[in-house]
DNA sequence: CACGACTCCTGCTGGC
DNA sequence: TGCCAGCAGGAGTCGT
């Protein structure tokens, strides 16, 4: 499931191949994802050079430019979305929704569950931040601004459990269900703890844990970039070895407790009741 | 405002 | 062995 690390690794994998490339043609096969893929892409993009590939939260932003046209492609992988390069003319399979044909190869977007998004925001690169989907995005967890003090202040008005708060992309971007559980475990904080009842010191610990968890995942993914960007077959998402996620009933890796699964805001949470408080 | 429930979609898993 | 209900998940939207 792509969370921030997977999207960042994807971005880094695309960079050397895509940056500076010129789009020759766009093929949209299934216009309906989470939102309808704008058909204007087919008219606007051909001739455009991809000048930068950025990430905001779990969104990939491809800045495109040609005389008279400037804009950014907004791509979200949802939960099953994938971008990969295929040779020109390779027959599309089921769920291959969009192709961007470049000079050397074709970039293909696949998304079985259609939770992804492919949109277009006209204007200069900074304009994309005003898009409704991006304007409401929260703080980047790997930025310097994401500190214990920031988190502590942000949690002050949240009386609900911390775990859904961490997953709220309007607060902090990029932390999905897996890394939320993993980060809380690393910090020794229960997913059930009320967000506004976490001390400043423990917020600092949590921020550190989130940073370490995400960074470790990015580092782990770095070695597998080629596998799924140059996919010649089926390659899933890399996954760091989870300490608690999906380990219900298994022994805690840190103490002699047992990992438990609970349900919060409709999502599974995993934690060790004996070392997370 | 804060927060939970619901929703989209398809593929996989587990129970019978 | 086969079928199908139920679950998985990001994030917008809606109702409380």
Coordinates of C-alpha atoms (C1' of nucleotides) in Angstrom, one line a residue:
Chain A
X1 CA 0.0 0.0 0.0
X2 CA 1.7 3.2 -1.1
X3 CA 2.2 5.5 1.8
X4 CA 4.7 8.3 1.8
X5 CA 7.9 6.2 1.5
X6 CA 6.5 4.2 -1.4
X7 CA 5.5 7.4 -3.2
X8 CA 8.9 9.0 -2.5
X9 CA 10.7 5.9 -3.8
X10 CA 8.5 5.9 -6.9
X11 CA 9.4 9.6 -7.5
X12 CA 13.1 8.9 -7.2
X13 CA 12.7 6.0 -9.5
X14 CA 10.9 8.0 -12.1
X15 CA 13.3 10.9 -11.9
X16 CA 16.2 9.8 -14.1
X17 CA 13.9 8.4 -16.8
X18 CA 11.2 11.0 -16.9
X19 CA 12.8 14.4 -16.1
X20 CA 13.4 16.3 -19.3
X21 CA 11.4 13.8 -21.3
X22 CA 8.8 15.0 -23.8
X23 CA 5.3 13.6 -23.9
X24 CA 4.3 12.5 -27.4
X25 CA 0.9 11.1 -26.8
X26 CA -1.5 10.3 -24.0
X27 CA -3.9 7.4 -24.0
X28 CA -6.7 7.3 -21.5
X29 CA -8.5 4.0 -21.4
X30 CA -10.6 4.3 -18.3
X31 CA -11.5 7.9 -17.6
X32 CA -13.2 7.0 -14.3
X33 CA -10.9 6.7 -11.2
X34 CA -11.7 8.3 -7.9
X35 CA -12.2 11.3 -10.1
X36 CA -12.7 11.5 -13.8
X37 CA -9.4 11.8 -15.7
X38 CA -9.7 15.0 -17.7
X39 CA -9.8 14.3 -21.4
X40 CA -8.0 17.6 -22.1
X41 CA -4.8 15.7 -21.1
X42 CA -4.7 14.2 -24.6
X43 CA -4.7 17.6 -26.2
X44 CA -2.7 19.6 -23.7
X45 CA 0.2 17.2 -22.9
X46 CA 1.6 16.2 -26.2
X47 CA 4.7 18.3 -26.9
X48 CA 5.2 19.0 -23.2
X49 CA 8.5 18.5 -21.5
X50 CA 8.4 17.1 -18.0
X51 CA 10.6 19.6 -16.2
X52 CA 10.3 18.4 -12.6
X53 CA 8.9 15.5 -10.6
X54 CA 7.8 16.5 -7.1
X55 CA 5.9 14.9 -4.2
X56 CA 3.4 16.5 -1.8
X57 CA 2.1 14.0 0.7
X58 CA 1.1 11.0 -1.3
X59 CA 0.6 13.0 -4.5
X60 CA 3.1 13.0 -7.3
X61 CA 3.4 16.2 -9.2
X62 CA 4.8 16.3 -12.7
X63 CA 5.5 19.8 -13.9
X64 CA 5.0 20.0 -17.6
X65 CA 5.8 22.8 -20.1
X66 CA 5.7 23.7 -23.8
X67 CA 5.3 27.0 -25.5
X68 CA 1.9 28.3 -24.6
X69 CA 1.2 25.5 -22.1
X70 CA 2.2 25.2 -18.5
X71 CA 0.7 22.9 -15.8
X72 CA 1.2 20.1 -13.4
X73 CA 0.0 16.5 -13.6
X74 CA -1.4 15.4 -10.3
X75 CA -1.1 11.7 -9.7
X76 CA -2.2 9.7 -6.6
X77 CA -1.6 6.0 -6.5
X78 CA -4.5 5.3 -4.2
X79 CA -3.9 2.0 -2.7
X80 CA -3.2 -0.2 -5.7
X81 CA -1.9 2.3 -8.2
X82 CA 1.4 1.7 -10.0
X83 CA 3.5 3.6 -12.5
X84 CA 6.0 1.7 -14.6
X85 CA 7.7 1.9 -17.9
X86 CA 6.8 -0.5 -20.7
X87 CA 8.1 -0.8 -24.2
X88 CA 6.2 1.1 -26.9
X89 CA 3.2 -0.8 -28.2
X90 CA 3.0 -3.2 -25.3
X91 CA -0.6 -4.4 -25.2
X92 CA -2.5 -3.0 -22.2
X93 CA -3.7 -5.4 -19.6
X94 CA -6.8 -5.1 -17.5
X95 CA -6.6 -2.0 -15.2
X96 CA -4.0 -0.3 -17.3
X97 CA -5.8 3.0 -17.4
X98 CA -3.4 5.6 -18.7
X99 CA -0.3 5.7 -21.0
X100 CA 2.1 8.6 -21.5
X101 CA 4.1 7.8 -24.6
X102 CA 7.6 9.4 -24.4
X103 CA 10.4 9.2 -26.9
X104 CA 12.1 6.0 -25.6
X105 CA 9.3 4.2 -23.7
X106 CA 5.8 4.5 -22.4
X107 CA 4.9 5.4 -18.8
X108 CA 1.9 3.3 -17.8
X109 CA -0.5 3.9 -14.9
X110 CA -2.2 0.8 -13.5
X111 CA -4.7 0.7 -10.7
X112 CA -7.0 -2.3 -10.1
X113 CA -9.0 -0.7 -7.3
X114 CA -9.3 2.7 -8.9
X115 CA -8.6 4.6 -5.7
X116 CA -6.0 6.6 -7.6
X117 CA -6.2 10.0 -9.2
X118 CA -4.9 11.5 -12.4
X119 CA -5.6 15.2 -12.7
X120 CA -4.3 18.3 -14.4
X121 CA -3.7 21.7 -12.9
X122 CA -2.9 24.4 -15.4
X123 CA -0.5 27.2 -14.5
X124 CA 3.0 27.6 -13.2
X125 CA 4.4 24.9 -10.8
X126 CA 3.5 26.7 -7.6
X127 CA -0.1 27.0 -8.8
X128 CA -0.7 23.3 -8.2
X129 CA -0.6 23.9 -4.4
X130 CA -3.9 25.8 -4.8
X131 CA -5.7 22.7 -6.1
X132 CA -8.4 21.7 -3.6
X133 CA -6.8 18.3 -3.1
X134 CA -3.4 19.8 -2.3
X135 CA -4.4 23.1 -0.6
X136 CA -5.7 21.1 2.4
X137 CA -2.7 19.0 2.8
X138 CA -1.0 19.0 6.2
X139 CA 2.6 19.2 7.3
X140 CA 5.3 17.0 5.7
X141 CA 6.6 14.6 8.3
X142 CA 10.1 14.7 7.0
X143 CA 10.3 18.5 7.0
X144 CA 12.2 20.5 9.6
X145 CA 8.9 22.1 10.6
X146 CA 7.6 18.8 11.9
X147 CA 8.7 18.9 15.5
X148 CA 7.5 17.7 18.8
X149 CA 6.4 21.2 19.7
X150 CA 4.4 21.4 16.4
X151 CA 2.7 18.0 17.0
X152 CA 2.0 18.9 20.7
X153 CA 0.3 22.1 19.7
X154 CA -1.6 20.4 16.8
X155 CA -2.9 17.7 19.1
X156 CA -4.1 20.2 21.7
X157 CA -7.6 20.4 20.2
X158 CA -7.8 16.7 19.3
X159 CA -9.4 14.7 22.1
X160 CA -9.8 11.5 20.1
X161 CA -7.2 8.7 20.0
X162 CA -3.8 9.5 18.5
X163 CA -3.8 6.9 15.7
X164 CA -6.5 8.3 13.5
X165 CA -5.0 11.8 14.1
X166 CA -1.7 10.6 12.7
X167 CA -3.5 9.3 9.6
X168 CA -5.4 12.5 9.0
X169 CA -3.7 14.0 6.0
X170 CA -5.0 17.4 6.8
X171 CA -2.7 17.3 9.9
X172 CA 0.3 15.3 8.7
X173 CA 0.6 13.9 5.2
X174 CA 1.8 10.5 4.1
X175 CA 1.2 8.3 7.2
X176 CA -1.1 5.5 6.3
X177 CA -2.4 2.6 8.3
X178 CA 0.7 0.6 8.4
X179 CA 3.2 3.3 9.3
X180 CA 0.9 4.8 11.9
X181 CA 0.9 1.5 13.8
X182 CA 4.6 1.1 13.3
X183 CA 5.5 4.6 14.4
X184 CA 3.4 4.4 17.5
X185 CA 5.0 1.1 18.4
X186 CA 8.4 2.5 17.9
X187 CA 7.5 5.4 20.2
X188 CA 5.9 3.2 22.9
X189 CA 2.6 5.1 22.6
X190 CA -0.7 3.3 22.6
X191 CA -2.9 4.0 19.5
X192 CA -5.8 4.5 21.9
X193 CA -4.2 7.3 23.9
X194 CA -6.0 10.6 23.5
X195 CA -4.0 12.9 21.3
X196 CA -4.3 15.9 23.6
X197 CA -3.0 13.7 26.5
X198 CA 0.4 13.2 25.1
X199 CA 3.2 15.2 26.8
X200 CA 5.5 17.4 24.8
X201 CA 8.4 15.0 25.6
X202 CA 6.5 12.1 24.2
X203 CA 5.4 14.1 21.2
X204 CA 9.1 14.6 20.5
X205 CA 9.6 10.9 20.8
X206 CA 6.7 10.3 18.4
X207 CA 8.0 12.7 15.9
X208 CA 11.4 11.0 16.0
X209 CA 9.8 7.6 15.6
X210 CA 7.7 8.7 12.6
X211 CA 10.8 10.2 11.0
X212 CA 12.8 7.0 11.6
X213 CA 10.1 4.7 10.4
X214 CA 9.5 6.6 7.2
X215 CA 13.2 7.1 6.5
X216 CA 14.0 3.4 7.1
X217 CA 11.2 2.5 4.7
X218 CA 12.5 4.9 2.0
X219 CA 16.0 3.5 2.5
X220 CA 14.6 -0.1 2.2
X221 CA 12.7 0.9 -0.9
X222 CA 15.7 2.5 -2.6
X223 CA 17.2 -0.9 -3.3
X224 CA 14.0 -2.1 -5.0
X225 CA 13.3 0.9 -7.2
X226 CA 14.2 -0.8 -10.4
X227 CA 11.9 -3.7 -9.6
X228 CA 8.7 -1.8 -10.0
X229 CA 9.6 1.2 -12.0
X230 CA 11.0 -0.9 -14.8
X231 CA 8.4 -3.6 -14.2
X232 CA 8.4 -6.4 -16.7
X233 CA 5.9 -8.3 -14.7
X234 CA 4.2 -8.3 -11.4
X235 CA 6.0 -6.6 -8.6
X236 CA 4.3 -5.6 -5.4
X237 CA 5.1 -2.8 -3.1
X238 CA 8.2 -3.2 -1.0
X239 CA 7.5 -3.4 2.7
X240 CA 9.7 -2.9 5.6
X241 CA 9.5 -5.7 8.1
X242 CA 6.6 -4.8 10.3
X243 CA 7.1 -4.9 14.0
X244 CA 3.4 -5.0 14.9
X245 CA 1.4 -4.5 11.7
X246 CA -0.6 -7.6 10.8
X247 CA 0.9 -9.5 13.8
X248 CA -2.2 -10.1 15.9
X249 CA -1.5 -12.7 18.5
X250 CA 2.2 -12.9 17.8
X251 CA 4.9 -12.1 20.4
X252 CA 6.0 -8.5 20.7
X253 CA 9.5 -8.1 19.3
X254 CA 10.5 -5.8 22.2
X255 CA 8.9 -7.2 25.4
X256 CA 7.2 -10.4 26.4
X257 CA 3.8 -9.1 25.5
X258 CA 1.5 -10.2 22.7
X259 CA 0.5 -8.0 19.8
X260 CA -3.2 -7.1 19.7
X261 CA -5.4 -6.0 16.8
X262 CA -8.2 -3.5 17.5
X263 CA -10.4 -1.4 15.3
X264 CA -10.2 2.4 15.2
X265 CA -12.2 4.6 12.8
X266 CA -12.9 1.6 10.7
X267 CA -9.3 0.6 10.4
X268 CA -7.2 -2.1 12.0
X269 CA -4.6 -1.0 14.5
X270 CA -1.9 -3.3 15.9
X271 CA -0.1 -2.6 19.1
X272 CA 1.5 -4.2 22.1
X273 CA -0.6 -3.4 25.2
X274 CA 2.3 -4.2 27.5
X275 CA 4.9 -1.8 26.1
X276 CA 2.7 0.9 24.5
X277 CA 0.9 3.3 26.9
Chain B
dC1 C1' -15.1 22.4 14.9
dA2 C1' -14.0 17.5 15.7
dC3 C1' -14.9 13.1 14.7
dG4 C1' -17.0 8.7 13.2
dA5 C1' -19.4 6.4 9.5
dC6 C1' -19.9 5.7 4.9
dT7 C1' -18.3 5.5 0.2
dC8 C1' -15.6 4.4 -4.0
dC9 C1' -13.3 -0.4 -6.2
dT10 C1' -11.4 -5.1 -7.0
dG11 C1' -8.7 -9.0 -5.3
dC12 C1' -7.6 -12.0 -1.8
dT13 C1' -8.7 -14.8 2.3
dG14 C1' -11.2 -17.6 5.2
dG15 C1' -15.1 -20.1 6.6
dC16 C1' -18.4 -23.4 5.4
Chain C
dT1 C1' -12.8 -28.3 -3.9
dG2 C1' -15.7 -24.3 -4.7
dC3 C1' -18.3 -20.6 -3.6
dC4 C1' -19.1 -16.2 -1.6
dA5 C1' -19.2 -12.9 2.3
dG6 C1' -16.2 -10.0 4.3
dC7 C1' -12.2 -7.5 4.6
dA8 C1' -8.4 -4.4 3.0
dG9 C1' -7.2 0.5 2.4
dG10 C1' -6.7 6.7 1.1
dA11 C1' -9.3 10.2 1.6
dG12 C1' -13.3 13.0 0.4
dT13 C1' -17.9 13.8 2.0
dC14 C1' -21.7 13.6 4.9
dG15 C1' -24.1 13.4 9.3
dT16 C1' -23.9 14.1 14.3

